[in-house]
mmCIF file of C-alpha atoms in Angstrom:
data_model
loop_
_atom_site.group_PDB
_atom_site.id
_atom_site.type_symbol
_atom_site.label_atom_id
_atom_site.label_comp_id
_atom_site.label_asym_id
_atom_site.label_seq_id
_atom_site.Cartn_x
_atom_site.Cartn_y
_atom_site.Cartn_z
ATOM 1 C CA MET F 46 89.136 66.683 95.665
ATOM 2 C CA THR F 47 85.564 67.385 94.687
ATOM 3 C CA SER F 48 84.762 70.459 92.647
ATOM 4 C CA GLN F 49 81.844 71.149 95.004
ATOM 5 C CA ARG F 50 84.107 71.365 98.063
ATOM 6 C CA TYR F 51 86.600 73.525 96.186
ATOM 7 C CA ASN F 52 83.769 75.848 95.144
ATOM 8 C CA GLU F 53 82.744 76.073 98.805
ATOM 9 C CA TYR F 54 86.337 76.947 99.706
ATOM 10 C CA ARG F 55 86.481 79.669 97.034
ATOM 11 C CA GLU F 56 83.186 81.160 98.184
ATOM 12 C CA LEU F 57 84.475 81.357 101.770
ATOM 13 C CA ILE F 58 87.611 83.138 100.531
ATOM 14 C CA ARG F 59 85.531 85.566 98.452
ATOM 15 C CA SER F 60 83.364 86.285 101.505
ATOM 16 C CA GLY F 61 86.408 87.082 103.629
ATOM 17 C CA LYS F 62 85.930 83.979 105.799
ATOM 18 C CA SER F 63 89.545 82.885 105.617
ATOM 19 C CA ILE F 64 89.654 80.941 108.880
ATOM 20 C CA GLU F 65 86.601 78.908 107.895
ATOM 21 C CA ALA F 66 88.241 78.279 104.503
ATOM 22 C CA SER F 67 91.435 77.048 106.172
ATOM 23 C CA ARG F 68 89.431 74.660 108.366
ATOM 24 C CA LEU F 69 87.585 73.284 105.345
ATOM 25 C CA ALA F 70 90.918 72.738 103.565
ATOM 26 C CA GLU F 71 92.404 71.041 106.638
ATOM 27 C CA PHE F 72 89.405 68.700 106.913
ATOM 28 C CA GLU F 73 89.559 67.799 103.208
ATOM 29 C CA TYR F 74 93.277 67.035 103.447
ATOM 30 C CA LEU F 75 92.872 64.805 106.513
ATOM 31 C CA GLU F 76 89.926 62.973 104.970
ATOM 32 C CA GLY F 77 91.517 62.551 101.544
ATOM 33 C CA ASN F 78 94.822 61.492 100.012
ATOM 34 C CA ARG F 79 97.544 62.677 102.401
ATOM 35 C CA ASN F 80 100.165 62.389 99.695
ATOM 36 C CA ASN F 81 98.411 65.061 97.630
ATOM 37 C CA PRO F 82 99.503 68.614 98.579
ATOM 38 C CA PHE F 83 96.468 70.323 97.011
ATOM 39 C CA TRP F 84 94.436 70.985 100.154
ATOM 40 C CA LEU F 85 97.544 71.808 102.184
ATOM 41 C CA THR F 86 98.366 74.592 99.726
ATOM 42 C CA ARG F 87 94.784 75.871 99.962
ATOM 43 C CA GLN F 88 94.993 75.790 103.761
ATOM 44 C CA ALA F 89 98.264 77.741 103.737
ATOM 45 C CA ALA F 90 96.854 80.289 101.282
ATOM 46 C CA ALA F 91 93.788 80.839 103.479
ATOM 47 C CA LEU F 92 95.925 81.258 106.604
ATOM 48 C CA SER F 93 98.087 83.946 104.983
ATOM 49 C CA ARG F 94 95.092 86.129 104.201
ATOM 50 C CA PRO F 95 94.413 87.239 107.818
ATOM 51 C CA GLY F 96 98.151 87.357 108.569
ATOM 52 C CA ASN F 97 98.725 83.938 110.160
ATOM 53 C CA TYR F 98 102.044 83.700 108.333
ATOM 54 C CA GLU F 99 103.930 81.411 110.723
ATOM 55 C CA GLN F 100 101.218 78.772 110.560
ATOM 56 C CA ALA F 101 100.870 79.261 106.790
ATOM 57 C CA LEU F 102 104.617 78.744 106.383
ATOM 58 C CA SER F 103 104.521 75.522 108.402
ATOM 59 C CA ILE F 104 101.605 74.119 106.363
ATOM 60 C CA GLY F 105 103.179 75.313 103.110
ATOM 61 C CA MET F 106 106.470 73.563 103.900
ATOM 62 C CA GLN F 107 104.515 70.392 104.671
ATOM 63 C CA ALA F 108 102.885 70.645 101.231
ATOM 64 C CA LEU F 109 106.263 71.268 99.612
ATOM 65 C CA SER F 110 107.746 68.190 101.286
ATOM 66 C CA LEU F 111 105.197 66.062 99.398
ATOM 67 C CA ASN F 112 106.184 67.537 96.029
ATOM 68 C CA HIS F 113 109.149 69.906 95.790
ATOM 69 C CA SER F 114 108.325 70.879 92.207
ATOM 70 C CA ASN F 115 104.698 71.812 92.865
ATOM 71 C CA PRO F 116 104.481 75.503 91.816
ATOM 72 C CA TYR F 117 101.482 76.251 94.036
ATOM 73 C CA SER F 118 103.270 74.923 97.118
ATOM 74 C CA ASN F 119 106.261 77.121 96.286
ATOM 75 C CA LEU F 120 103.976 80.132 95.951
ATOM 76 C CA VAL F 121 102.213 79.691 99.308
ATOM 77 C CA VAL F 122 105.577 79.288 101.049
ATOM 78 C CA ALA F 123 106.822 82.430 99.275
ATOM 79 C CA ASP F 124 103.678 84.360 100.295
ATOM 80 C CA ALA F 125 104.090 83.356 103.942
ATOM 81 C CA LEU F 126 107.774 84.332 103.949
ATOM 82 C CA PHE F 127 106.900 87.658 102.317
ATOM 83 C CA GLY F 128 104.315 88.281 105.034
ATOM 84 C CA LEU F 129 107.030 87.588 107.624
ATOM 85 C CA LYS F 130 109.244 90.172 105.847
ATOM 86 C CA ARG F 131 111.806 87.480 104.968
ATOM 87 C CA PHE F 132 112.093 88.899 101.466
ATOM 88 C CA THR F 133 115.316 87.216 100.327
ATOM 89 C CA GLU F 134 113.932 83.764 101.166
ATOM 90 C CA ALA F 135 110.542 84.615 99.666
ATOM 91 C CA LEU F 136 112.238 85.637 96.422
ATOM 92 C CA GLN F 137 113.929 82.224 96.162
ATOM 93 C CA TYR F 138 110.599 80.393 96.441
ATOM 94 C CA TYR F 139 108.851 82.689 93.960
ATOM 95 C CA GLU F 140 111.681 81.979 91.529
ATOM 96 C CA GLU F 141 111.391 78.226 92.180
ATOM 97 C CA ALA F 142 107.732 78.189 91.134
ATOM 98 C CA ALA F 143 107.528 76.916 87.566
ATOM 99 C CA GLU F 144 106.366 79.396 84.941
ATOM 100 C CA GLU F 145 102.942 77.865 84.363
ATOM 101 C CA THR F 146 100.516 79.991 82.365
ATOM 102 C CA LYS F 147 97.953 80.067 85.170
ATOM 103 C CA ILE F 148 100.347 81.510 87.736
ATOM 104 C CA VAL F 149 102.867 83.448 85.679
ATOM 105 C CA SER F 150 101.486 86.920 86.487
ATOM 106 C CA TYR F 151 101.131 86.062 90.190
ATOM 107 C CA ARG F 152 104.696 84.713 90.299
ATOM 108 C CA GLN F 153 106.056 87.796 88.537
ATOM 109 C CA LYS F 154 104.233 90.095 90.935
ATOM 110 C CA GLY F 155 105.762 88.211 93.878
ATOM 111 C CA ILE F 156 109.270 88.505 92.439
ATOM 112 C CA PHE F 157 108.825 92.216 91.700
ATOM 113 C CA SER F 158 107.412 92.841 95.193
ATOM 114 C CA CYS F 159 110.440 91.168 96.801
ATOM 115 C CA LEU F 160 112.877 93.102 94.613
ATOM 116 C CA LEU F 161 111.033 96.301 95.518
ATOM 117 C CA GLU F 162 111.478 95.590 99.245
ATOM 118 C CA LEU F 163 115.140 94.677 98.664
ATOM 119 C CA LYS F 164 115.646 97.884 96.647
ATOM 120 C CA GLU F 165 116.972 95.944 93.647
ATOM 121 C CA TRP F 166 115.862 98.600 91.186
ATOM 122 C CA GLU F 167 118.161 97.638 88.304
ATOM 123 C CA GLN F 168 117.066 94.024 88.478
ATOM 124 C CA ILE F 169 113.427 95.144 88.233
ATOM 125 C CA LEU F 170 114.248 97.190 85.128
ATOM 126 C CA GLN F 171 116.075 94.227 83.560
ATOM 127 C CA LEU F 172 113.156 91.862 84.204
ATOM 128 C CA VAL F 173 110.638 94.344 82.773
ATOM 129 C CA VAL F 174 112.581 94.146 79.506
ATOM 130 C CA LYS F 175 113.175 90.393 79.702
ATOM 131 C CA TRP F 176 109.669 89.195 80.542
ATOM 132 C CA GLU F 177 106.755 89.346 78.187
ATOM 133 C CA MET F 178 103.949 90.882 80.207
ATOM 134 C CA ASP F 179 100.977 93.114 79.620
ATOM 135 C CA GLN F 180 101.904 96.743 78.991
ATOM 136 C CA GLU F 181 100.213 98.127 82.118
ATOM 137 C CA THR F 182 102.153 95.798 84.429
ATOM 138 C CA GLY F 183 105.453 96.449 82.685
ATOM 139 C CA PHE F 184 105.059 100.223 82.791
ATOM 140 C CA ARG F 185 103.950 100.171 86.425
ATOM 141 C CA TRP F 186 107.076 98.374 87.638
ATOM 142 C CA ARG F 187 109.369 100.328 85.331
ATOM 143 C CA VAL F 188 108.021 103.627 86.699
ATOM 144 C CA LYS F 189 108.341 102.425 90.319
ATOM 145 C CA ALA F 190 111.975 101.440 89.801
ATOM 146 C CA LEU F 191 112.905 104.686 88.055
ATOM 147 C CA ALA F 192 111.108 106.815 90.655
ATOM 148 C CA ALA F 193 112.820 104.955 93.503
ATOM 149 C CA GLN F 194 116.191 105.863 91.970
ATOM 150 C CA ASN F 195 115.062 109.496 91.777
ATOM 151 C CA ARG F 196 115.272 109.362 87.964
ATOM 152 C CA LEU F 197 112.199 111.590 87.813
ATOM 153 C CA GLU F 198 112.441 112.761 84.206
ATOM 154 C CA GLU F 199 112.842 109.180 82.951
ATOM 155 C CA ALA F 200 109.951 108.038 85.152
ATOM 156 C CA ILE F 201 107.732 110.864 83.898
ATOM 157 C CA GLU F 202 108.656 110.075 80.294
ATOM 158 C CA ALA F 203 107.764 106.408 80.941
ATOM 159 C CA CYS F 204 104.366 107.553 82.274
ATOM 160 C CA HIS F 205 103.786 109.587 79.114
ATOM 161 C CA GLU F 206 104.619 106.500 77.010
ATOM 162 C CA TRP F 207 102.250 104.456 79.171
ATOM 163 C CA LEU F 208 99.401 106.960 78.732
ATOM 164 C CA LYS F 209 100.050 107.275 75.005
ATOM 165 C CA ILE F 210 99.510 103.529 74.605
ATOM 166 C CA LEU F 211 96.745 103.317 77.244
ATOM 167 C CA PRO F 212 95.064 106.752 77.341
ATOM 168 C CA ASP F 213 93.482 107.826 80.650
ATOM 169 C CA ASN F 214 94.837 104.718 82.402
ATOM 170 C CA PRO F 215 94.074 105.345 86.113
ATOM 171 C CA GLN F 216 97.262 103.782 87.489
ATOM 172 C CA GLY F 217 99.395 105.674 84.986
ATOM 173 C CA LEU F 218 97.670 108.972 85.830
ATOM 174 C CA TRP F 219 98.125 108.508 89.581
ATOM 175 C CA GLU F 220 101.813 107.655 89.110
ATOM 176 C CA LEU F 221 102.347 110.659 86.822
ATOM 177 C CA THR F 222 100.631 112.971 89.301
ATOM 178 C CA GLU F 223 102.854 111.847 92.185
ATOM 179 C CA LEU F 224 105.985 112.255 90.067
ATOM 180 C CA GLU F 225 104.981 115.739 88.931
ATOM 181 C CA ILE F 226 104.371 116.754 92.549
ATOM 182 C CA ARG F 227 107.878 115.572 93.425
ATOM 183 C CA ARG F 228 109.290 117.625 90.544
ATOM 184 C CA ASP F 229 107.072 120.740 90.527
ATOM 185 C CA GLY F 230 105.382 120.867 93.940
ATOM 186 C CA LEU F 231 101.725 120.381 94.894
ATOM 187 C CA GLU F 232 100.213 123.742 93.897
ATOM 188 C CA PRO F 233 101.108 123.750 90.153
ATOM 189 C CA VAL F 234 99.898 120.156 89.773
ATOM 190 C CA LEU F 235 96.699 121.005 91.657
ATOM 191 C CA LEU F 236 95.965 123.885 89.274
ATOM 192 C CA ARG F 237 96.646 121.735 86.202
ATOM 193 C CA MET F 238 94.421 118.943 87.458
ATOM 194 C CA GLU F 239 91.648 121.410 88.316
ATOM 195 C CA ARG F 240 91.541 122.545 84.675
ATOM 196 C CA ILE F 241 91.487 118.968 83.362
ATOM 197 C CA ALA F 242 88.856 117.805 85.897
ATOM 198 C CA LYS F 243 86.453 120.474 84.595
ATOM 199 C CA ILE F 244 86.450 119.012 81.082
ATOM 200 C CA PRO F 245 83.155 117.031 80.817
ATOM 201 C CA SER F 246 84.524 114.479 78.344
ATOM 202 C CA ARG F 247 87.332 113.392 80.683
ATOM 203 C CA PRO F 248 86.862 110.127 82.657
ATOM 204 C CA PRO F 249 85.990 110.321 86.391
ATOM 205 C CA VAL F 250 89.554 109.448 87.434
ATOM 206 C CA TYR F 251 90.613 113.067 86.807
ATOM 207 C CA LYS F 252 88.027 114.344 89.290
ATOM 208 C CA GLU F 253 89.131 111.675 91.753
ATOM 209 C CA ILE F 254 92.787 112.734 91.481
ATOM 210 C CA TYR F 255 91.823 116.410 91.773
ATOM 211 C CA ALA F 256 89.779 115.656 94.901
ATOM 212 C CA SER F 257 92.718 113.798 96.425
ATOM 213 C CA LEU F 258 95.014 116.762 95.729
ATOM 214 C CA CYS F 259 92.484 119.133 97.307
ATOM 215 C CA ARG F 260 92.559 117.047 100.478
ATOM 216 C CA ARG F 261 96.350 117.139 100.537
ATOM 217 C CA ALA F 262 96.323 120.897 99.965
ATOM 218 C CA GLY F 263 94.057 121.411 102.984
ATOM 219 C CA LYS F 264 90.954 122.205 100.911
ATOM 220 C CA PRO F 265 88.422 119.617 102.143
ATOM 221 C CA GLU F 266 85.360 121.524 100.864
ATOM 222 C CA LEU F 267 86.631 121.323 97.280
ATOM 223 C CA ALA F 268 87.454 117.639 97.764
ATOM 224 C CA ILE F 269 83.961 116.930 99.096
ATOM 225 C CA LYS F 270 82.410 118.674 96.089
ATOM 226 C CA GLN F 271 84.292 116.368 93.722
ATOM 227 C CA TYR F 272 83.549 113.184 95.703
ATOM 228 C CA GLU F 273 79.860 114.066 95.925
ATOM 229 C CA HIS F 274 79.780 114.615 92.170
ATOM 230 C CA LEU F 275 81.501 111.258 91.596
ATOM 231 C CA SER F 276 79.191 109.379 93.975
ATOM 232 C CA ARG F 277 75.988 110.901 92.573
ATOM 233 C CA GLY F 278 73.741 108.076 91.437
ATOM 234 C CA LYS F 279 76.464 105.508 92.196
ATOM 235 C CA SER F 280 77.575 103.488 95.200
ATOM 236 C CA ASP F 281 81.258 102.971 94.455
ATOM 237 C CA PRO F 282 82.755 101.986 97.858
ATOM 238 C CA LYS F 283 86.134 103.431 96.882
ATOM 239 C CA ILE F 284 84.676 106.903 96.249
ATOM 240 C CA LEU F 285 82.354 106.731 99.261
ATOM 241 C CA ARG F 286 85.322 105.814 101.458
ATOM 242 C CA LYS F 287 87.220 108.899 100.318
ATOM 243 C CA LEU F 288 84.135 111.048 100.879
ATOM 244 C CA ALA F 289 83.763 109.570 104.370
ATOM 245 C CA PHE F 290 87.304 110.660 105.255
ATOM 246 C CA ALA F 291 86.931 114.110 103.654
ATOM 247 C CA LEU F 292 83.678 115.116 105.377
ATOM 248 C CA PRO F 293 84.997 115.157 108.990
ATOM 249 C CA LYS F 294 87.927 117.357 107.935
ATOM 250 C CA SER F 295 85.417 120.097 107.136
ATOM 251 C CA GLY F 296 83.441 119.490 110.328
ATOM 252 C CA LYS F 297 80.682 117.463 108.631
ATOM 253 C CA HIS F 298 80.722 114.559 111.084
ATOM 254 C CA ILE F 299 76.942 113.989 111.005
ATOM 255 C CA GLU F 300 76.994 113.633 107.205
ATOM 256 C CA ALA F 301 79.960 111.224 107.388
ATOM 257 C CA ILE F 302 78.470 108.825 109.935
ATOM 258 C CA PRO F 303 75.806 107.106 107.728
ATOM 259 C CA ILE F 304 78.306 106.732 104.885
ATOM 260 C CA MET F 305 80.764 105.063 107.240
ATOM 261 C CA GLU F 306 78.040 102.729 108.483
ATOM 262 C CA GLU F 307 77.274 101.590 104.933
ATOM 263 C CA LEU F 308 80.979 101.017 104.281
ATOM 264 C CA LEU F 309 81.343 98.955 107.452
ATOM 265 C CA LYS F 310 78.405 96.790 106.405
ATOM 266 C CA LEU F 311 80.333 96.033 103.212
ATOM 267 C CA ASN F 312 83.696 95.568 104.951
ATOM 268 C CA PRO F 313 83.467 95.163 108.738
ATOM 269 C CA ALA F 314 87.245 94.584 108.950
ATOM 270 C CA ASP F 315 88.171 98.112 107.758
ATOM 271 C CA ILE F 316 90.032 99.382 110.839
ATOM 272 C CA TYR F 317 90.470 102.897 109.408
ATOM 273 C CA ILE F 318 86.739 103.392 108.906
ATOM 274 C CA HIS F 319 86.123 101.953 112.393
ATOM 275 C CA SER F 320 88.489 104.497 113.903
ATOM 276 C CA SER F 321 86.935 107.410 111.988
ATOM 277 C CA TYR F 322 83.414 106.203 112.766
ATOM 278 C CA THR F 323 83.850 106.048 116.541
ATOM 279 C CA ALA F 324 85.678 109.396 116.475
ATOM 280 C CA ALA F 325 82.790 110.983 114.538
ATOM 281 C CA CYS F 326 80.196 109.553 116.942
ATOM 282 C CA LYS F 327 82.168 110.917 119.903
ATOM 283 C CA LYS F 328 82.400 114.307 118.196
ATOM 284 C CA VAL F 329 78.623 114.574 117.833
ATOM 285 C CA LYS F 330 78.110 113.000 121.286
ATOM 286 C CA ASP F 331 76.115 110.048 119.961
ATOM 287 C CA LEU F 332 77.873 106.894 121.158
ATOM 288 C CA VAL F 333 74.463 105.281 121.695
ATOM 289 C CA ARG F 334 74.078 105.256 117.905
ATOM 290 C CA ALA F 335 77.510 103.640 117.584
ATOM 291 C CA LEU F 336 76.593 100.967 120.134
ATOM 292 C CA ASN F 337 73.304 100.134 118.396
ATOM 293 C CA PHE F 338 75.031 100.041 115.019
ATOM 294 C CA TYR F 339 77.816 97.729 116.187
ATOM 295 C CA GLU F 340 75.342 95.335 117.780
ATOM 296 C CA LYS F 341 73.449 95.116 114.469
ATOM 297 C CA LEU F 342 76.725 94.805 112.544
ATOM 298 C CA LEU F 343 77.689 91.834 114.721
ATOM 299 C CA GLU F 344 74.404 90.143 113.815
ATOM 300 C CA LEU F 345 75.263 90.625 110.129
ATOM 301 C CA HIS F 346 78.893 89.488 110.551
ATOM 302 C CA PRO F 347 79.132 87.111 113.553
ATOM 303 C CA GLU F 348 82.581 85.968 112.355
ATOM 304 C CA GLU F 349 84.035 89.448 113.082
ATOM 305 C CA LYS F 350 85.137 88.760 116.661
ATOM 306 C CA LYS F 351 86.824 92.170 117.039
ATOM 307 C CA LEU F 352 83.382 93.763 117.117
ATOM 308 C CA TYR F 353 82.909 92.367 120.633
ATOM 309 C CA GLY F 354 85.822 94.493 121.815
ATOM 310 C CA ARG F 355 84.447 97.627 120.160
ATOM 311 C CA ILE F 356 81.029 97.053 121.727
ATOM 312 C CA ARG F 357 82.611 96.502 125.148
ATOM 313 C CA LYS F 358 84.654 99.726 124.938
ATOM 314 C CA ILE F 359 81.628 101.818 123.982
ATOM 315 C CA ARG F 360 79.559 100.269 126.785
ATOM 316 C CA ASN F 361 82.325 101.083 129.250
ATOM 317 C CA VAL F 362 82.412 104.719 128.121
ATOM 318 C CA LEU F 363 78.633 105.032 128.281
ATOM 319 C CA GLY F 364 78.587 103.318 131.679
ATOM 320 C CA ALA F 365 81.155 105.730 133.082
ATOM 321 C CA LYS F 366 78.991 108.683 132.001
ATOM 322 C CA GLU F 367 75.860 107.436 133.757
#
């Protein structure tokens, strides 16, 4: 293994080019030491990213056959099984992976995720106590387990503990908000969050939560106001994405379209933005703009093969109208 080739692999993964990364890993394995599972595990990991779980499982098992105690091989097999919704088997392989410092948090997340799917709430609570982990992770899983058992008051109390130790923690605030809605209903929580969101010294997450609640309460104009305030002078894709979904709900399709285009340039695989974008273009009767945009997007991201289908569909619609 050369560090240069591994750096190339990592860059492909970071760029979302998982198939190319899997091919690089396959080539390196075939050209190198076939008794070393390293590149097989990297190939399996890359294949799981776009959802090729069956193939990832096959490659992962091949890697595991070379070294049954290799923790990374166990993890890629577990990830593939999890993707196939074979949670009991996935749990076994996550547990088999040795508790190496580099992978301990990843392994724990895998185990918790399996237990969550298997509804083993008490086991999650026991492991939160047993394992030494960072406070945010421990609180997050503890709250999920308590909430799943409908132990709302305990879950809310855990959130308050969480926020006392880590004030204004975004994950803790979102969890607390959802729990309070379950206990008190949407309207009282909306009013409370409105008051907090108006306090200038509070972090932006309060405005973001308030905007989300406005959307849920059927008040898109108020949501848009918050998202526009949050996005002013910034280009946070997460906030822009929420704004892009809020604008059409208040009939502002024309304003939403350019935001969606910028988001698709950043992430051309976002199927939800694609769906909203084409719907908005149809609403304003400007599919020609959508066609031109998708053709340019394909030039920017030639690896996104699904864009061909979107271009073909729009051409068919435009052709039928001529």
